[in-house]
PDB file of C-alpha atoms in Angstrom:
ATOM      1  CA  MET A  28      62.762 -78.216-113.369  1.00  0.00           C
ATOM      2  CA  ARG A  29      62.593 -79.706-110.747  1.00  0.00           C
ATOM      3  CA  ILE A  30      65.154 -78.943-107.462  1.00  0.00           C
ATOM      4  CA  LEU A  31      65.534 -80.006-104.030  1.00  0.00           C
ATOM      5  CA  ILE A  32      66.435 -77.326-101.698  1.00  0.00           C
ATOM      6  CA  CYS A  33      68.755 -78.723 -98.508  1.00  0.00           C
ATOM      7  CA  GLU A  34      69.875 -75.895 -96.157  1.00  0.00           C
ATOM      8  CA  ASP A  35      69.253 -75.787 -92.632  1.00  0.00           C
ATOM      9  CA  SER A  36      68.283 -71.944 -91.654  1.00  0.00           C
ATOM     10  CA  VAL A  37      64.435 -72.192 -91.631  1.00  0.00           C
ATOM     11  CA  LEU A  38      64.421 -67.770 -93.895  1.00  0.00           C
ATOM     12  CA  LEU A  39      67.043 -69.337 -96.141  1.00  0.00           C
ATOM     13  CA  ARG A  40      65.341 -71.451 -97.479  1.00  0.00           C
ATOM     14  CA  GLU A  41      62.367 -70.532 -98.098  1.00  0.00           C
ATOM     15  CA  GLY A  42      63.672 -67.542 -99.288  1.00  0.00           C
ATOM     16  CA  ILE A  43      65.666 -69.702-102.361  1.00  0.00           C
ATOM     17  CA  ALA A  44      62.366 -71.652-102.161  1.00  0.00           C
ATOM     18  CA  ARG A  45      59.970 -68.507-103.078  1.00  0.00           C
ATOM     19  CA  LEU A  46      62.301 -67.163-105.567  1.00  0.00           C
ATOM     20  CA  LEU A  47      62.568 -70.766-108.007  1.00  0.00           C
ATOM     21  CA  THR A  48      58.687 -71.153-107.059  1.00  0.00           C
ATOM     22  CA  ASP A  49      57.927 -67.678-108.762  1.00  0.00           C
ATOM     23  CA  ALA A  50      60.491 -68.603-111.704  1.00  0.00           C
ATOM     24  CA  GLY A  51      58.249 -70.632-112.515  1.00  0.00           C
ATOM     25  CA  HIS A  52      59.920 -74.241-111.169  1.00  0.00           C
ATOM     26  CA  ASP A  53      58.824 -76.827-109.408  1.00  0.00           C
ATOM     27  CA  VAL A  54      60.458 -77.157-105.373  1.00  0.00           C
ATOM     28  CA  VAL A  55      60.117 -80.464-104.668  1.00  0.00           C
ATOM     29  CA  ALA A  56      61.453 -81.186-100.922  1.00  0.00           C
ATOM     30  CA  GLN A  57      63.065 -79.066 -98.794  1.00  0.00           C
ATOM     31  CA  LEU A  58      65.029 -80.166 -95.842  1.00  0.00           C
ATOM     32  CA  PRO A  59      67.031 -79.294 -93.238  1.00  0.00           C
ATOM     33  CA  ASP A  60      69.600 -81.627 -93.529  1.00  0.00           C
ATOM     34  CA  ALA A  61      71.606 -83.509 -95.009  1.00  0.00           C
ATOM     35  CA  SER A  62      70.549 -86.836 -92.767  1.00  0.00           C
ATOM     36  CA  ALA A  63      67.580 -88.071 -95.700  1.00  0.00           C
ATOM     37  CA  LEU A  64      68.700 -86.331 -99.312  1.00  0.00           C
ATOM     38  CA  GLU A  65      69.350 -89.185-100.326  1.00  0.00           C
ATOM     39  CA  ALA A  66      65.608 -91.033 -99.700  1.00  0.00           C
ATOM     40  CA  ALA A  67      64.675 -87.611-100.561  1.00  0.00           C
ATOM     41  CA  ILE A  68      65.959 -87.381-104.274  1.00  0.00           C
ATOM     42  CA  ALA A  69      64.418 -91.208-104.846  1.00  0.00           C
ATOM     43  CA  ALA A  70      61.590 -89.912-103.980  1.00  0.00           C
ATOM     44  CA  THR A  71      61.483 -87.088-105.747  1.00  0.00           C
ATOM     45  CA  ASP A  72      63.905 -87.468-108.996  1.00  0.00           C
ATOM     46  CA  PRO A  73      65.150 -83.339-108.333  1.00  0.00           C
ATOM     47  CA  ASP A  74      67.170 -82.075-111.594  1.00  0.00           C
ATOM     48  CA  LEU A  75      69.068 -79.749-109.697  1.00  0.00           C
ATOM     49  CA  ALA A  76      70.079 -80.014-105.823  1.00  0.00           C
ATOM     50  CA  ILE A  77      70.711 -76.514-104.482  1.00  0.00           C
ATOM     51  CA  LEU A  78      72.509 -77.863-100.841  1.00  0.00           C
ATOM     52  CA  ASP A  79      74.923 -75.944 -97.601  1.00  0.00           C
ATOM     53  CA  VAL A  80      78.350 -76.896 -97.542  1.00  0.00           C
ATOM     54  CA  ARG A  81      78.092 -75.977 -93.588  1.00  0.00           C
ATOM     55  CA  MET A  82      75.602 -78.209 -92.170  1.00  0.00           C
ATOM     56  CA  PRO A  83      73.900 -80.316 -88.905  1.00  0.00           C
ATOM     57  CA  PRO A  84      75.457 -81.329 -87.109  1.00  0.00           C
ATOM     58  CA  THR A  85      78.620 -80.743 -87.192  1.00  0.00           C
ATOM     59  CA  ARG A  86      78.240 -78.014 -89.256  1.00  0.00           C
ATOM     60  CA  THR A  87      81.260 -78.727 -91.051  1.00  0.00           C
ATOM     61  CA  ASN A  88      81.312 -80.223 -94.751  1.00  0.00           C
ATOM     62  CA  GLU A  89      77.870 -82.362 -94.340  1.00  0.00           C
ATOM     63  CA  GLY A  90      77.220 -80.148 -97.952  1.00  0.00           C
ATOM     64  CA  ILE A  91      80.510 -80.683 -99.583  1.00  0.00           C
ATOM     65  CA  LEU A  92      80.584 -84.152 -98.803  1.00  0.00           C
ATOM     66  CA  ALA A  93      77.096 -84.548 -99.705  1.00  0.00           C
ATOM     67  CA  ALA A  94      77.631 -83.106-103.451  1.00  0.00           C
ATOM     68  CA  ILE A  95      80.458 -84.939-104.546  1.00  0.00           C
ATOM     69  CA  GLY A  96      78.825 -88.129-103.144  1.00  0.00           C
ATOM     70  CA  ILE A  97      76.291 -87.130-105.470  1.00  0.00           C
ATOM     71  CA  ARG A  98      78.534 -86.588-108.603  1.00  0.00           C
ATOM     72  CA  SER A  99      79.611 -89.353-107.530  1.00  0.00           C
ATOM     73  CA  ARG A 100      76.685 -90.657-108.880  1.00  0.00           C
ATOM     74  CA  GLY A 101      76.053 -89.676-112.260  1.00  0.00           C
ATOM     75  CA  ASP A 102      74.697 -86.696-114.312  1.00  0.00           C
ATOM     76  CA  ARG A 103      71.762 -85.728-111.926  1.00  0.00           C
ATOM     77  CA  PRO A 104      71.122 -84.436-110.130  1.00  0.00           C
ATOM     78  CA  ARG A 105      72.920 -81.636-110.850  1.00  0.00           C
ATOM     79  CA  VAL A 106      74.602 -79.933-107.571  1.00  0.00           C
ATOM     80  CA  LEU A 107      74.961 -76.248-106.330  1.00  0.00           C
ATOM     81  CA  VAL A 108      76.125 -75.776-103.397  1.00  0.00           C
ATOM     82  CA  LEU A 109      76.110 -72.261-100.786  1.00  0.00           C
ATOM     83  CA  SER A 110      78.419 -71.282 -99.256  1.00  0.00           C
ATOM     84  CA  GLN A 111      78.339 -68.332 -95.862  1.00  0.00           C
ATOM     85  CA  TYR A 112      82.644 -67.851 -96.559  1.00  0.00           C
ATOM     86  CA  VAL A 113      84.907 -68.447 -99.419  1.00  0.00           C
ATOM     87  CA  GLU A 114      85.592 -72.722 -98.660  1.00  0.00           C
ATOM     88  CA  GLU A 115      89.197 -73.592-100.295  1.00  0.00           C
ATOM     89  CA  ARG A 116      89.540 -76.766 -99.859  1.00  0.00           C
ATOM     90  CA  TYR A 117      85.207 -77.849-100.254  1.00  0.00           C
ATOM     91  CA  ALA A 118      85.867 -75.979-103.642  1.00  0.00           C
ATOM     92  CA  ALA A 119      88.521 -77.675-104.644  1.00  0.00           C
ATOM     93  CA  ASP A 120      86.643 -80.418-103.933  1.00  0.00           C
ATOM     94  CA  LEU A 121      83.655 -80.550-105.347  1.00  0.00           C
ATOM     95  CA  ILE A 122      85.597 -79.179-109.023  1.00  0.00           C
ATOM     96  CA  ALA A 123      87.926 -82.174-109.423  1.00  0.00           C
ATOM     97  CA  SER A 124      84.770 -84.683-108.094  1.00  0.00           C
ATOM     98  CA  GLY A 125      84.223 -83.519-112.293  1.00  0.00           C
ATOM     99  CA  PRO A 126      84.290 -80.782-114.460  1.00  0.00           C
ATOM    100  CA  SER A 127      80.654 -79.710-115.691  1.00  0.00           C
ATOM    101  CA  GLY A 128      76.844 -79.217-114.072  1.00  0.00           C
ATOM    102  CA  PHE A 129      77.872 -77.559-110.438  1.00  0.00           C
ATOM    103  CA  GLY A 130      78.455 -74.362-109.431  1.00  0.00           C
ATOM    104  CA  TYR A 131      79.537 -73.177-105.674  1.00  0.00           C
ATOM    105  CA  LEU A 132      78.301 -69.123-105.077  1.00  0.00           C
ATOM    106  CA  LEU A 133      78.467 -67.048-102.401  1.00  0.00           C
ATOM    107  CA  LYS A 134      74.321 -66.460-100.093  1.00  0.00           C
ATOM    108  CA  ASP A 135      75.344 -63.180-100.656  1.00  0.00           C
ATOM    109  CA  ARG A 136      74.931 -63.561-104.382  1.00  0.00           C
ATOM    110  CA  VAL A 137      71.085 -65.404-103.848  1.00  0.00           C
ATOM    111  CA  ALA A 138      70.160 -61.753-102.779  1.00  0.00           C
ATOM    112  CA  ASP A 139      70.950 -60.584-106.714  1.00  0.00           C
ATOM    113  CA  ILE A 140      68.270 -62.351-108.728  1.00  0.00           C
ATOM    114  CA  ARG A 141      69.117 -62.691-111.735  1.00  0.00           C
ATOM    115  CA  ASP A 142      72.414 -63.372-111.600  1.00  0.00           C
ATOM    116  CA  PHE A 143      71.112 -66.340-109.052  1.00  0.00           C
ATOM    117  CA  LEU A 144      68.936 -67.866-111.240  1.00  0.00           C
ATOM    118  CA  SER A 145      71.147 -67.371-114.120  1.00  0.00           C
ATOM    119  CA  ALA A 146      72.940 -70.444-111.853  1.00  0.00           C
ATOM    120  CA  VAL A 147      70.712 -72.509-111.438  1.00  0.00           C
ATOM    121  CA  GLU A 148      69.635 -72.769-114.995  1.00  0.00           C
ATOM    122  CA  GLN A 149      73.018 -72.963-116.419  1.00  0.00           C
ATOM    123  CA  VAL A 150      73.901 -75.751-114.071  1.00  0.00           C
ATOM    124  CA  ALA A 151      71.281 -77.650-114.528  1.00  0.00           C
ATOM    125  CA  ALA A 152      71.896 -77.524-117.620  1.00  0.00           C
ATOM    126  CA  GLY A 153      75.518 -78.998-117.598  1.00  0.00           C
ATOM    127  CA  GLY A 154      77.554 -76.184-116.742  1.00  0.00           C
ATOM    128  CA  THR A 155      80.457 -74.321-114.529  1.00  0.00           C
ATOM    129  CA  VAL A 156      79.206 -71.850-112.336  1.00  0.00           C
ATOM    130  CA  LEU A 157      82.021 -70.940-109.792  1.00  0.00           C
ATOM    131  CA  ASP A 158      81.632 -67.539-107.991  1.00  0.00           C
ATOM    132  CA  PRO A 159      84.114 -64.322-108.640  1.00  0.00           C
ATOM    133  CA  GLU A 160      85.580 -64.976-104.845  1.00  0.00           C
ATOM    134  CA  VAL A 161      86.075 -68.662-105.436  1.00  0.00           C
ATOM    135  CA  VAL A 162      87.737 -68.090-108.140  1.00  0.00           C
ATOM    136  CA  SER A 163      89.662 -65.544-106.235  1.00  0.00           C
ATOM    137  CA  GLN A 164      90.530 -67.212-104.477  1.00  0.00           C
ATOM    138  CA  LEU A 165      91.946 -70.339-105.354  1.00  0.00           C
ATOM    139  CA  LEU A 166      93.377 -69.170-108.513  1.00  0.00           C
ATOM    140  CA  ALA A 167      95.646 -67.294-105.761  1.00  0.00           C
ATOM    141  CA  ARG A 168      97.044 -70.052-103.498  1.00  0.00           C
ATOM    142  CA  ARG A 169      98.066 -72.104-106.876  1.00  0.00           C
ATOM    143  CA  ARG A 170     100.926 -72.709-108.615  1.00  0.00           C
ATOM    144  CA  ARG A 171     101.962 -71.951-111.868  1.00  0.00           C
ATOM    145  CA  ASP A 172     101.448 -74.062-114.762  1.00  0.00           C
ATOM    146  CA  ALA A 173     104.012 -74.401-117.648  1.00  0.00           C
ATOM    147  CA  ARG A 174     101.108 -74.313-120.368  1.00  0.00           C
ATOM    148  CA  MET A 175      99.032 -70.726-118.235  1.00  0.00           C
ATOM    149  CA  GLU A 176     102.515 -69.587-118.871  1.00  0.00           C
ATOM    150  CA  ARG A 177     101.281 -69.741-122.828  1.00  0.00           C
ATOM    151  CA  LEU A 178      98.526 -67.452-121.853  1.00  0.00           C
ATOM    152  CA  THR A 179      98.371 -63.421-123.615  1.00  0.00           C
ATOM    153  CA  PRO A 180      97.438 -60.966-120.836  1.00  0.00           C
ATOM    154  CA  ARG A 181      94.149 -60.606-122.632  1.00  0.00           C
ATOM    155  CA  GLU A 182      92.836 -64.431-122.963  1.00  0.00           C
ATOM    156  CA  ARG A 183      93.732 -64.987-118.856  1.00  0.00           C
ATOM    157  CA  GLN A 184      91.544 -62.285-118.339  1.00  0.00           C
ATOM    158  CA  VAL A 185      89.099 -63.948-120.960  1.00  0.00           C
ATOM    159  CA  LEU A 186      89.664 -67.120-118.982  1.00  0.00           C
ATOM    160  CA  ALA A 187      89.259 -65.801-115.381  1.00  0.00           C
ATOM    161  CA  LEU A 188      85.947 -64.403-116.608  1.00  0.00           C
ATOM    162  CA  MET A 189      85.633 -67.700-118.544  1.00  0.00           C
ATOM    163  CA  ALA A 190      85.887 -68.968-115.108  1.00  0.00           C
ATOM    164  CA  GLU A 191      83.167 -67.373-113.656  1.00  0.00           C
ATOM    165  CA  GLY A 192      80.537 -68.218-115.271  1.00  0.00           C
ATOM    166  CA  SER A 193      80.347 -66.211-118.120  1.00  0.00           C
ATOM    167  CA  SER A 194      78.903 -65.640-120.964  1.00  0.00           C
ATOM    168  CA  ASN A 195      81.123 -64.977-124.951  1.00  0.00           C
ATOM    169  CA  GLN A 196      78.195 -61.454-124.749  1.00  0.00           C
ATOM    170  CA  THR A 197      78.722 -60.534-121.232  1.00  0.00           C
ATOM    171  CA  ILE A 198      83.406 -61.702-121.595  1.00  0.00           C
ATOM    172  CA  ALA A 199      82.645 -59.242-124.805  1.00  0.00           C
ATOM    173  CA  ASP A 200      80.407 -56.627-123.109  1.00  0.00           C
ATOM    174  CA  ARG A 201      83.189 -57.072-119.621  1.00  0.00           C
ATOM    175  CA  LEU A 202      86.538 -56.337-121.904  1.00  0.00           C
ATOM    176  CA  TYR A 203      84.833 -54.191-124.043  1.00  0.00           C
ATOM    177  CA  VAL A 204      86.139 -56.082-127.123  1.00  0.00           C
ATOM    178  CA  SER A 205      84.082 -57.301-130.532  1.00  0.00           C
ATOM    179  CA  ALA A 206      82.054 -61.382-129.444  1.00  0.00           C
ATOM    180  CA  GLY A 207      84.112 -62.656-132.220  1.00  0.00           C
ATOM    181  CA  SER A 208      87.115 -60.568-130.530  1.00  0.00           C
ATOM    182  CA  VAL A 209      86.182 -62.442-127.717  1.00  0.00           C
ATOM    183  CA  GLU A 210      85.400 -65.941-130.083  1.00  0.00           C
ATOM    184  CA  LYS A 211      89.266 -65.968-131.040  1.00  0.00           C
ATOM    185  CA  HIS A 212      91.954 -65.327-127.540  1.00  0.00           C
ATOM    186  CA  ILE A 213      89.214 -68.082-126.508  1.00  0.00           C
ATOM    187  CA  SER A 214      90.167 -70.632-129.987  1.00  0.00           C
ATOM    188  CA  ALA A 215      93.644 -69.185-128.975  1.00  0.00           C
ATOM    189  CA  VAL A 216      93.809 -70.043-125.386  1.00  0.00           C
ATOM    190  CA  PHE A 217      92.286 -73.380-126.389  1.00  0.00           C
ATOM    191  CA  GLN A 218      95.426 -74.208-128.731  1.00  0.00           C
ATOM    192  CA  LYS A 219      97.662 -72.311-125.682  1.00  0.00           C
ATOM    193  CA  LEU A 220      96.182 -75.179-123.236  1.00  0.00           C
ATOM    194  CA  GLU A 221      96.375 -78.515-125.450  1.00  0.00           C
ATOM    195  CA  LEU A 222      92.894 -79.091-125.534  1.00  0.00           C
ATOM    196  CA  GLU A 223      92.099 -80.097-128.609  1.00  0.00           C
ATOM    197  CA  PRO A 224      88.811 -80.445-130.282  1.00  0.00           C
ATOM    198  CA  GLU A 225      87.808 -84.598-129.292  1.00  0.00           C
ATOM    199  CA  ASP A 226      88.014 -83.404-125.755  1.00  0.00           C
ATOM    200  CA  GLY A 227      84.601 -83.216-124.800  1.00  0.00           C
ATOM    201  CA  ASN A 228      83.070 -80.101-123.074  1.00  0.00           C
ATOM    202  CA  ARG A 229      87.022 -77.988-124.381  1.00  0.00           C
ATOM    203  CA  ARG A 230      85.551 -74.406-121.685  1.00  0.00           C
ATOM    204  CA  VAL A 231      85.309 -75.959-118.580  1.00  0.00           C
ATOM    205  CA  LEU A 232      88.817 -77.965-118.643  1.00  0.00           C
ATOM    206  CA  ALA A 233      90.311 -74.441-119.722  1.00  0.00           C
ATOM    207  CA  VAL A 234      89.168 -73.323-116.536  1.00  0.00           C
ATOM    208  CA  LEU A 235      89.929 -75.878-114.602  1.00  0.00           C
ATOM    209  CA  ALA A 236      93.186 -76.277-115.661  1.00  0.00           C
ATOM    210  CA  HIS A 237      93.354 -72.064-114.887  1.00  0.00           C
ATOM    211  CA  LEU A 238      92.596 -73.053-111.041  1.00  0.00           C
ATOM    212  CA  ASP A 239      94.470 -76.000-110.389  1.00  0.00           C
ATOM    213  CA  ALA A 240      97.400 -73.561-112.620  1.00  0.00           C
ATOM    214  CA  PRO A 241      96.725 -69.818-111.620  1.00  0.00           C
ATOM    215  CA  THR A 242      98.714 -66.555-111.556  1.00  0.00           C
ATOM    216  CA  ASP A 243      99.022 -64.110-109.720  1.00  0.00           C
ATOM    217  CA  HIS A 244      95.512 -62.382-110.339  1.00  0.00           C
ATOM    218  CA  ASP A 245      95.245 -58.824-109.991  1.00  0.00           C
ATOM    219  CA  SER A 246      97.349 -58.241-112.391  1.00  0.00           C
ATOM    220  CA  HIS A 247      94.974 -60.399-114.701  1.00  0.00           C
ATOM    221  CA  ARG A 248      92.192 -58.663-113.516  1.00  0.00           C
ATOM    222  CA  PRO A 249      89.292 -58.065-116.368  1.00  0.00           C
ATOM    223  CA  ASN A 250      89.615 -54.172-117.213  1.00  0.00           C
ATOM    224  CA  ASP A 251      86.393 -51.952-115.855  1.00  0.00           C
ATOM    225  CA  GLN A 252      87.511 -49.711-118.347  1.00  0.00           C
ATOM    226  CA  PRO A 253      86.904 -49.191-121.502  1.00  0.00           C
ATOM    227  CA  GLY A 254      90.906 -48.268-123.872  1.00  0.00           C
ATOM    228  CA  GLY A 255      92.547 -51.854-121.787  1.00  0.00           C
ATOM    229  CA  ILE A 256      94.973 -54.735-123.684  1.00  0.00           C
ATOM    230  CA  ARG A 257      93.435 -55.794-127.049  1.00  0.00           C
TER     231      ARG A 257
END
């Protein structure tokens, strides 16, 4: 995979480049800020762009604005945004820019090499990956949606894990249920959120509905022990 990195921290930029190279990816460009980003994309045609949220000169929203701009022009490159802290407004802006082919992770996640590389692969393939902390904070401040009220506590747990980018098998492992049970819960979620098969990527649309209309997140956290709600 061809990957471009735009990150002002030299140590983090070089570290990410090394991780990606060791994993067999081709790092085609490394930039300290977004000033030459568009030219670099045009010259290298990356599959994925990894961007810091805050970069010079103002260190406010340069990265997120660049990410939204990239996504507004088409499917390539996919975009994975890294942030030191949860920036709710910027995360919401990125989510609103389109339902797939993007990720928003806290920089701490880079230390978990397996999860980080998995997120890179998932976003590049057109998936959506949101850091659990991003999901948690977005959910905590949003209003209720009438459709979300239809979901059972277990269905909410399944949907919360979907929002984190978890696969069906991972959800099954986390909730101590079978993969078949997870599939049934997801089907129920689609039905209750009124997402028809022709709606395209229903999984992503369900996650977006979840982020738009959360309830009390803490009361719907996935159980960490067996014996929870089935």
